[in-house]
CSV table of C-alpha atoms and ligand atoms in Angstrom, one decimal:
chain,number,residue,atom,x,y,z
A,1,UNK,CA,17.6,-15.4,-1.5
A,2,UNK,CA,17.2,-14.5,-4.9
A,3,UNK,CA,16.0,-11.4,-6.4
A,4,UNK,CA,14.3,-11.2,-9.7
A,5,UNK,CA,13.0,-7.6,-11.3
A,6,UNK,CA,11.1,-8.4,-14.6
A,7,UNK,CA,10.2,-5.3,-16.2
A,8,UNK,CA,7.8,-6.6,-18.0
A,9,UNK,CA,4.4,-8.9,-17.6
A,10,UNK,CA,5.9,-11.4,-20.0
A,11,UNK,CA,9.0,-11.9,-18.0
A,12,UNK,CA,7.3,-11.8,-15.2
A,13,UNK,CA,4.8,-15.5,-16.2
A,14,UNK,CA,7.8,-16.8,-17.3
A,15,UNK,CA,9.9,-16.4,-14.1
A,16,UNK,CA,6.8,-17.5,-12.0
A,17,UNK,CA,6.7,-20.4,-14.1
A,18,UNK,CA,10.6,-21.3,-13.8
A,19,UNK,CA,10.3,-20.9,-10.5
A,20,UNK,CA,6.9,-21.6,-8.9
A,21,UNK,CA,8.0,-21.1,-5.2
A,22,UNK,CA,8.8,-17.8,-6.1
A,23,UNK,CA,6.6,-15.1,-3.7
A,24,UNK,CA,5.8,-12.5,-5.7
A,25,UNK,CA,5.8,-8.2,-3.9
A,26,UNK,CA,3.9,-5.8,-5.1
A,27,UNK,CA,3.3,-2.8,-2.2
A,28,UNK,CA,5.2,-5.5,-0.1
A,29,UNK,CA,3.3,-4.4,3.2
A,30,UNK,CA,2.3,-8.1,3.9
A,31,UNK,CA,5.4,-9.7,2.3
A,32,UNK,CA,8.1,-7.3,4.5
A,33,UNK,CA,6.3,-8.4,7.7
A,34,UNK,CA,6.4,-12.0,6.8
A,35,UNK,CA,10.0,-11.5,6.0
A,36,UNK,CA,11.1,-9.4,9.0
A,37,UNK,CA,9.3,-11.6,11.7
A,38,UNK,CA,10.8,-14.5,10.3
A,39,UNK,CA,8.0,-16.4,9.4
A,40,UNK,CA,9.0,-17.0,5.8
A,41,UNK,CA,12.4,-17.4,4.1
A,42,UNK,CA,11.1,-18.2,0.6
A,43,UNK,CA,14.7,-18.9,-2.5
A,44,UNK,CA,13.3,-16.6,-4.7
A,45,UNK,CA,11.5,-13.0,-4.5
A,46,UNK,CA,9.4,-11.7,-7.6
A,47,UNK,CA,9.1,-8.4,-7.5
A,48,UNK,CA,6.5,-7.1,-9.5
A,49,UNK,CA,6.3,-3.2,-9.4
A,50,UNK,CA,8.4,-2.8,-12.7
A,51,UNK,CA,5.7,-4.0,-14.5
A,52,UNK,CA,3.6,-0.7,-16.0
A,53,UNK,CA,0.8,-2.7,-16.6
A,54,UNK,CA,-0.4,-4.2,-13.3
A,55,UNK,CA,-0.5,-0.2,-12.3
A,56,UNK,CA,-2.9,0.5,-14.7
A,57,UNK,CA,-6.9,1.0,-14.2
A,58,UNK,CA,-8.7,1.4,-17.6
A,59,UNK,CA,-12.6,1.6,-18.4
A,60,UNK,CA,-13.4,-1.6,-20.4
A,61,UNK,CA,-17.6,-1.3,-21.6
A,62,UNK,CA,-19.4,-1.4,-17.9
A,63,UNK,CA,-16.8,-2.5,-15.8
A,64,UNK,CA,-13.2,-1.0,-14.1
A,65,UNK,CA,-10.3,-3.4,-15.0
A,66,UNK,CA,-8.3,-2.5,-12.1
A,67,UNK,CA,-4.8,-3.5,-12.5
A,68,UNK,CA,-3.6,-5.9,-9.3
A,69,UNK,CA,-0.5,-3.2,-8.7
A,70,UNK,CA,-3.2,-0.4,-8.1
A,71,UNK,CA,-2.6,1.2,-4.3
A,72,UNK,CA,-5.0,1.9,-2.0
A,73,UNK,CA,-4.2,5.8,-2.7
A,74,UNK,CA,-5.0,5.8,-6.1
A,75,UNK,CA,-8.1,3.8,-5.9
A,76,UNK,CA,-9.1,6.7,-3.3
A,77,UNK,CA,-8.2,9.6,-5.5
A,78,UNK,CA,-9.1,8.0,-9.2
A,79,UNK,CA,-11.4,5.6,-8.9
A,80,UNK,CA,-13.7,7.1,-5.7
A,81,UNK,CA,-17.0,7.7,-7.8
A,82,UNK,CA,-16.7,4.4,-9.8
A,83,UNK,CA,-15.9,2.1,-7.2
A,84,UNK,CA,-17.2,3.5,-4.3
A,85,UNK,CA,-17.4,0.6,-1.9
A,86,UNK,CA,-13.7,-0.5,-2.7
A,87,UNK,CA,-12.7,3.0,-2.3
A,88,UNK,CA,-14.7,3.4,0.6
A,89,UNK,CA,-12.9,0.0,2.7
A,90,UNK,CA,-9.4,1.4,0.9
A,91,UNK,CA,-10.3,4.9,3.0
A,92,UNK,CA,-9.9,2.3,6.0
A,93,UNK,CA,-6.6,0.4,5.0
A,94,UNK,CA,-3.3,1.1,7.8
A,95,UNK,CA,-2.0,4.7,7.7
A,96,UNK,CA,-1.3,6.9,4.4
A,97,UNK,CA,2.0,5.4,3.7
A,98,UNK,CA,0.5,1.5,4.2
A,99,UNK,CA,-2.5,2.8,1.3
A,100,UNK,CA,0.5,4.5,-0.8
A,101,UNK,CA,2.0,1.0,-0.3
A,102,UNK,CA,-1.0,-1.8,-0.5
A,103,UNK,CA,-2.1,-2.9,-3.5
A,104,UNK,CA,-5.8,-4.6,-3.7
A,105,UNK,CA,-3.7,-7.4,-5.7
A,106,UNK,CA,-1.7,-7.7,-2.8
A,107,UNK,CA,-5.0,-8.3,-0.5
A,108,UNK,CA,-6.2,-10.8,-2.4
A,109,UNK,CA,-2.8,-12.8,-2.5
A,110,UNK,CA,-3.0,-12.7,1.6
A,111,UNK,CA,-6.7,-14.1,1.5
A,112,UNK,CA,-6.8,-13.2,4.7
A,113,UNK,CA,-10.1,-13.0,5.9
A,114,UNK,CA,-9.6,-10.0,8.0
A,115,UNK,CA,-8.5,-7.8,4.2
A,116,UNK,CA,-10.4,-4.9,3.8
A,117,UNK,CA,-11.1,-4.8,0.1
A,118,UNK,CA,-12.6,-8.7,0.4
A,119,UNK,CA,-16.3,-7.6,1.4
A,120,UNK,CA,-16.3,-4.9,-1.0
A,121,UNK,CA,-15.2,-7.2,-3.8
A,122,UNK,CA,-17.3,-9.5,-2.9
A,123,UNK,CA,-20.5,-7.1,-2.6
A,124,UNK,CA,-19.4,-6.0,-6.1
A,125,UNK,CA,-19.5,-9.3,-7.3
A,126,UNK,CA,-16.1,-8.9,-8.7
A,127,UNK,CA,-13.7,-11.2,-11.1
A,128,UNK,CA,-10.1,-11.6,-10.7
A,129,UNK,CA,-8.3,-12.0,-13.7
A,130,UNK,CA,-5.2,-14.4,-13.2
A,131,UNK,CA,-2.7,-15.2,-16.0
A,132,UNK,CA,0.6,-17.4,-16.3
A,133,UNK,CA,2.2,-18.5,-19.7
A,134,UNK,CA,-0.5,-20.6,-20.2
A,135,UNK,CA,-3.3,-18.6,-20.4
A,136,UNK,CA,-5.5,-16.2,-18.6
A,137,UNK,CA,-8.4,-16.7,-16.6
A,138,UNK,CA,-11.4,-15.0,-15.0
A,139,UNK,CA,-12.4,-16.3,-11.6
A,140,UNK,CA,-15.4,-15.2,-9.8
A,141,UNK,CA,-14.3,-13.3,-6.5
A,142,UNK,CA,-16.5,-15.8,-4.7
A,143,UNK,CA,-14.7,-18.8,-5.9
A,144,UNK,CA,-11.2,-17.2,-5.1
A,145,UNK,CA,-11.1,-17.1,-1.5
A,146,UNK,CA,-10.6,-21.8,-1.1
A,147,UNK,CA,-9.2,-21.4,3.1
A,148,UNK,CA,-7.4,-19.4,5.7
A,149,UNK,CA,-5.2,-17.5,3.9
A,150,UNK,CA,-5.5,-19.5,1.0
A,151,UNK,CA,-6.5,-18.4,-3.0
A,152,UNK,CA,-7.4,-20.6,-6.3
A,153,UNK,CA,-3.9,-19.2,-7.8
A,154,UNK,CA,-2.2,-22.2,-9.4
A,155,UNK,CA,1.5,-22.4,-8.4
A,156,UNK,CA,2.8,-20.6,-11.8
A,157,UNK,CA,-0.1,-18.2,-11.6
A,158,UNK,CA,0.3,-14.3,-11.0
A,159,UNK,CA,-2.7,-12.0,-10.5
A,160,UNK,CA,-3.4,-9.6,-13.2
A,161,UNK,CA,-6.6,-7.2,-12.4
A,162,UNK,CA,-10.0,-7.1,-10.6
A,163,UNK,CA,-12.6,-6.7,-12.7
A,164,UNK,CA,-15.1,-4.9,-11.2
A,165,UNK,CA,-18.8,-4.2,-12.7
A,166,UNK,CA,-19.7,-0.1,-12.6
A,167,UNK,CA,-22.2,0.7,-9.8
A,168,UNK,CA,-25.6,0.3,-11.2
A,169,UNK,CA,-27.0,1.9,-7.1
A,170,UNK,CA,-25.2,2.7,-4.3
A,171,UNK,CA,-22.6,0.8,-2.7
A,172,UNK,CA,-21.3,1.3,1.4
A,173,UNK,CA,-18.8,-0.5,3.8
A,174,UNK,CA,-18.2,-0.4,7.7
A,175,UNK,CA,-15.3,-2.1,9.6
A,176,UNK,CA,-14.8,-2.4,13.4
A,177,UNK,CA,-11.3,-2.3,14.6
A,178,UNK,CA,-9.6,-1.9,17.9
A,179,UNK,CA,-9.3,1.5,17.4
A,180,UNK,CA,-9.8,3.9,14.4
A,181,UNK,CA,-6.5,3.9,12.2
A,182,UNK,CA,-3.6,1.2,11.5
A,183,UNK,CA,-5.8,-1.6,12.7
A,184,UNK,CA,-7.0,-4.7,11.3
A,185,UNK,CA,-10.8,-5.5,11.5
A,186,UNK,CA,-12.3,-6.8,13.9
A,187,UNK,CA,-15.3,-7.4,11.6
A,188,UNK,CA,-16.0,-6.0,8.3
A,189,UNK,CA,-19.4,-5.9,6.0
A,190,UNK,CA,-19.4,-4.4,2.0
A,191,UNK,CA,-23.2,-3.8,0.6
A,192,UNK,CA,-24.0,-3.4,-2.7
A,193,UNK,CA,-28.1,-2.7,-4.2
A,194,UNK,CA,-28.7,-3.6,-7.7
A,195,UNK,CA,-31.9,-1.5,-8.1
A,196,UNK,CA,-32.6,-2.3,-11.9
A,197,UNK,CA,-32.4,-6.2,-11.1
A,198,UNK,CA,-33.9,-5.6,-7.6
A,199,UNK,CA,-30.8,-7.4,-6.3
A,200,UNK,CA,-28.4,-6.8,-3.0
A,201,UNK,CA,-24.7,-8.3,-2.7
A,202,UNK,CA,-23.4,-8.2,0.8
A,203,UNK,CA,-19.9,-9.1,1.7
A,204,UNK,CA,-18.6,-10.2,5.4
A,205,UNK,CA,-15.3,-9.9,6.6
A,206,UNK,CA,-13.2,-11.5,9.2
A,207,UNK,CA,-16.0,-13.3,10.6
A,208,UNK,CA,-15.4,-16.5,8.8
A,209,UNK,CA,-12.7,-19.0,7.7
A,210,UNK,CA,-13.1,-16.9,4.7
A,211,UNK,CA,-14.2,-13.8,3.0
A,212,UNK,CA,-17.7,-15.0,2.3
A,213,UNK,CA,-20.8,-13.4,1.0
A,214,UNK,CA,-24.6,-13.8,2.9
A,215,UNK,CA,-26.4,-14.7,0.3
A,216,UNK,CA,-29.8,-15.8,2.2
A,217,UNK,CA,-30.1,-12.8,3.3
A,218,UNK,CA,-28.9,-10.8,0.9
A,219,UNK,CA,-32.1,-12.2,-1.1
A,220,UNK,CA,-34.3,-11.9,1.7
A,221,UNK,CA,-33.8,-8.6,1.7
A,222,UNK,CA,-34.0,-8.0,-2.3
A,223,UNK,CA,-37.0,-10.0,-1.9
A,224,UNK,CA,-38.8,-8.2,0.8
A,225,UNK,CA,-38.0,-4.6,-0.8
A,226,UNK,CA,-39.8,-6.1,-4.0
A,227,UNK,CA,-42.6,-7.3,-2.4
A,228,UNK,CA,-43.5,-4.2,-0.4
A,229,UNK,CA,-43.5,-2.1,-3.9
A,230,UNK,CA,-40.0,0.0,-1.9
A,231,UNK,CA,-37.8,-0.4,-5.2
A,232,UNK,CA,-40.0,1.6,-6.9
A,233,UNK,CA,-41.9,3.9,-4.3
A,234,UNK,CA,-38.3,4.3,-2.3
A,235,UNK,CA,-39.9,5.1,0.7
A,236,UNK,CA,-38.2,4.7,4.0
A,237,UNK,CA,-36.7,1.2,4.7
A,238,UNK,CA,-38.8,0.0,8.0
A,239,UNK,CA,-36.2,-0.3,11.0
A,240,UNK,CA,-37.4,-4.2,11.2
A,241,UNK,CA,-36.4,-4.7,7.9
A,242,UNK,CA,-32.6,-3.9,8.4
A,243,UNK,CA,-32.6,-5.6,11.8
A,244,UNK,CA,-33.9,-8.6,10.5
A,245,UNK,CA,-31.4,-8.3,7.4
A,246,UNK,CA,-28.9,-8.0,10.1
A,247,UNK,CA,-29.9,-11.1,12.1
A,248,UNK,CA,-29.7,-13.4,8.5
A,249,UNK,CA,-26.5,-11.7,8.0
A,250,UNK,CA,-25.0,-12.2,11.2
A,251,UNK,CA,-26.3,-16.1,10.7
A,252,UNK,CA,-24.2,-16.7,7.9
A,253,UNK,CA,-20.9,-16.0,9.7
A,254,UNK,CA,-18.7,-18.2,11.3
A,255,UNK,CA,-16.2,-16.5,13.5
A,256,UNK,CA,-13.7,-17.3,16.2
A,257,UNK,CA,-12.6,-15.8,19.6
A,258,UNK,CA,-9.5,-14.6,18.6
A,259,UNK,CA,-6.8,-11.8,20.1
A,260,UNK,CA,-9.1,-8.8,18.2
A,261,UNK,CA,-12.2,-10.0,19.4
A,262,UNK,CA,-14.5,-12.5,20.7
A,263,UNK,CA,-17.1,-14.8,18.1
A,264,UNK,CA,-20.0,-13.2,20.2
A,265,UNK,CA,-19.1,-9.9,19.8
A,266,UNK,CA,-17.9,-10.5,16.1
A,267,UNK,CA,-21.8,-11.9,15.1
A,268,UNK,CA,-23.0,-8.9,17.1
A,269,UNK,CA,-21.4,-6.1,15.2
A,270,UNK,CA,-21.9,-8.1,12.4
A,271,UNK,CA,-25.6,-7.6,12.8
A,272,UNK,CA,-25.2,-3.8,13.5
A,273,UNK,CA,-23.2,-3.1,10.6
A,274,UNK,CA,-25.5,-4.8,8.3
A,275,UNK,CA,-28.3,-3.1,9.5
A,276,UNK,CA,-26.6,-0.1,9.3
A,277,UNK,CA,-25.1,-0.4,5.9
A,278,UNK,CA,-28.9,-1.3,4.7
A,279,UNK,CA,-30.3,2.1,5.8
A,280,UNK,CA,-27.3,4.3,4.5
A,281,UNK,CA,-27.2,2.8,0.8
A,282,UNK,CA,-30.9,2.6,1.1
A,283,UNK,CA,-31.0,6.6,1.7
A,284,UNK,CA,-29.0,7.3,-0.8
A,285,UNK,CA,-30.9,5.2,-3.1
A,286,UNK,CA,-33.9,7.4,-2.3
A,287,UNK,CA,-31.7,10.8,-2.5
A,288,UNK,CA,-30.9,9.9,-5.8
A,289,UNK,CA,-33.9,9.9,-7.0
B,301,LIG,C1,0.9,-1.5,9.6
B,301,LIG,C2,0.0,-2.3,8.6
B,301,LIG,C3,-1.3,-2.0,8.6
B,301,LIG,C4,-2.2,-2.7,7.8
B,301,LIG,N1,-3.5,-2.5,7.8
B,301,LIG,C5,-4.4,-3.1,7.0
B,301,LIG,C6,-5.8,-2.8,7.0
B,301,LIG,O1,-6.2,-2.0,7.7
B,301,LIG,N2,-6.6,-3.6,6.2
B,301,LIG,C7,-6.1,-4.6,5.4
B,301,LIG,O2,-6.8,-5.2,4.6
B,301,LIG,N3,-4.7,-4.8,5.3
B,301,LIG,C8,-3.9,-4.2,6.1
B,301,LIG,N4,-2.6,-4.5,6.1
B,301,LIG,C9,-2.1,-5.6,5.3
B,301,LIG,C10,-1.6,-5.1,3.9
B,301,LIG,O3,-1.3,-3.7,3.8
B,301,LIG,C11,-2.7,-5.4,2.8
B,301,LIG,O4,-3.0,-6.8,2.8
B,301,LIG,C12,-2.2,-5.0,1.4
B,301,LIG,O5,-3.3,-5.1,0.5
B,301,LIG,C13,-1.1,-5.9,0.8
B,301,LIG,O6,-0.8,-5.4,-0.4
B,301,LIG,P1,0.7,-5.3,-0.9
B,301,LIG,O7,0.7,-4.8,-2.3
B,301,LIG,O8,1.6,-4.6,0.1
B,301,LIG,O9,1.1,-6.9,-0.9
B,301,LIG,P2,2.5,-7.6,-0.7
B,301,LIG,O10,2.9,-7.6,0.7
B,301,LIG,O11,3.4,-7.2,-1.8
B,301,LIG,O12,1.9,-9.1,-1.1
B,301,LIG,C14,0.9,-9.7,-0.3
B,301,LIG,C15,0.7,-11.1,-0.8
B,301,LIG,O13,0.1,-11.1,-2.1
B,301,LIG,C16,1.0,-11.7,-3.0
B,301,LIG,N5,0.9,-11.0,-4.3
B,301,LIG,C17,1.1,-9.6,-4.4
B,301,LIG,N6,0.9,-9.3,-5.7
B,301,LIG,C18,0.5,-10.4,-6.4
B,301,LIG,C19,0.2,-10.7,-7.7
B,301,LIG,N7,0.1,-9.7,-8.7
B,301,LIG,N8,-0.1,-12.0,-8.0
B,301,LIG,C20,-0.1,-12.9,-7.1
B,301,LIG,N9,0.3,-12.7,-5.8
B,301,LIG,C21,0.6,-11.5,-5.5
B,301,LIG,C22,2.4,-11.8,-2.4
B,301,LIG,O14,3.1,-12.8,-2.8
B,301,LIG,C23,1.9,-12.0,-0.9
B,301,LIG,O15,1.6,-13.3,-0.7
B,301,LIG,C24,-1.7,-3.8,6.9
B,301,LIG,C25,-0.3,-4.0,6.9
B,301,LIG,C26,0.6,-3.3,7.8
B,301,LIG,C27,2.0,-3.6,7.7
């Protein structure tokens, strides 16, 4: 197996583009495990963490360009105000030295639809920025995620950054998992309100081929906030609006039994969690005004 180390992003497109088998490692806490168990033997490793920029977060206007090489850590301890739901599902990510590991770049090359930072990206309504030596390209978070385990990366494609908008309300994630640390979810939901365009963005995880957003009942729920005058008066959400929320929510997943947990219990928690996540970003809407 070869090794390559380009220090810089440059070399980096061009040796993804010489060799387009190539599996790139950031944090490498997906890549390792692959490796170890024997489920992949790829010719060539690109390893990417001698590249400065991919570690890099900058303020660009309204948004966070978050480099793809940003860990779980730092997103915590920089970036906790700004991106709040991200930061929130990175909270949940493995153990400390997995988050000092794990990149959100890394995430989104698994695809899995069991990642933590999918449902938060997707409730952001994020961009990922994707480059090789022919250009660089913006693609909608909800356009990324094509199959199980599978991204829209071209072959001699490399990610470059999220782009994530600044929160314009509050923003709040829950994830079941077989127990409370090191464990992959079970189920996973990201929520995001919009107050000044009386919009929601939801995101569900691992309850679907996919990371996929709910988007009937994301507006069902913008809608019915606007037409009960709540955007503005922020009085208390009514309990049977969040549980119906939760019922639309939990009808646009499509999970599996698997060794985590069955389909049933999946569209269940599902339901809770949005519910739940409706009435916590909802209160803090109201205690910030
Ligand atoms: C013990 C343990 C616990 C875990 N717990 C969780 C958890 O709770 N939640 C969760 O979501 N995940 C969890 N994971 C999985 C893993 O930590 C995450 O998916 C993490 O985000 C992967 O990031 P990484 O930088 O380590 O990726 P790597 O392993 O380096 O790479 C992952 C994939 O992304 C590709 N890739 C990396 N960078 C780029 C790039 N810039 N451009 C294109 N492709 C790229 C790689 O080729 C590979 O396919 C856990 C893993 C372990 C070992």
């Amino acid at each position: 197996m070869d090794f390559l180390q380009p220090p810089t992003w440059a070399q980096a497109l061009a040796a993804k583009t010489e060799y387009p088998g190539a599996v790139p490692i950031a944090g490498g806490t997906d890549v390792m495990v692959g490796l170890n168990f024997d489920r992949h033997r790829p010719e060539v490793l690109l390893d990417l963490t001698r590249v400065p920029e991919l570690t890099q977060w900058s303020l660009e206007g309204q948004a966070i360009r978050l480099g793809a090489g940003v860990t779980y850590t730092r997103i915590i301890n920089e970036l906790g105000s700004r991106l709040p739901g991200l930061a929130m599902a990175s909270r949940t990510v493995g153990s400390p030295q997995i988050r000092n590991r794990g990149t959100v770049g890394g995430n989104l090359g698994t695809a899995s639809p069991a990642g933590d930072a999918h449902p938060a990206l997707l409730a952001a309504e994020a961009e990922v920025e994707v480059a090789s030596v022919r250009g660089t390209r913006r693609i909608p978070v909800t356009e990324f995620y094509v199959g199980v385990k599978r991204n829209a990366l071209e072959a001699d494609e490399l990610i470059s950054a999220i782009w994530i908008g600044l929160p314009s309300g509050p923003q709040q994630f829950s994830k079941i998992g077989t127990r409370n640390a090191m464990a992959i979810s079970v189920c996973s939901f990201g929520l995001a309100l919009y107050p000044e365009r009386r919009a929601v963005g939801t995101g569900i995880g691992s309850a679907a081929p996919t990371p996929r957003i709910a988007a009937e009942a994301a507006r069902f729920l913008a809608d019915s906030l606007d037409e009960a005058g709540l955007w503005e008066s922020r009085a208390e959400l009514p309990r049977s609006l969040a549980i119906e929320f939760g019922e639309r929510v939990k009808g646009a997943a499509s999970p599996i039994d698997d060794v985590r947990g069955t389909a049933a219990y999946r569209l269940h928690s599902l339901a809770i969690m949005a519910a739940r996540t409706a009435g916590w970003a909802w209160t803090d809407y109201r205690k910030a005004a």
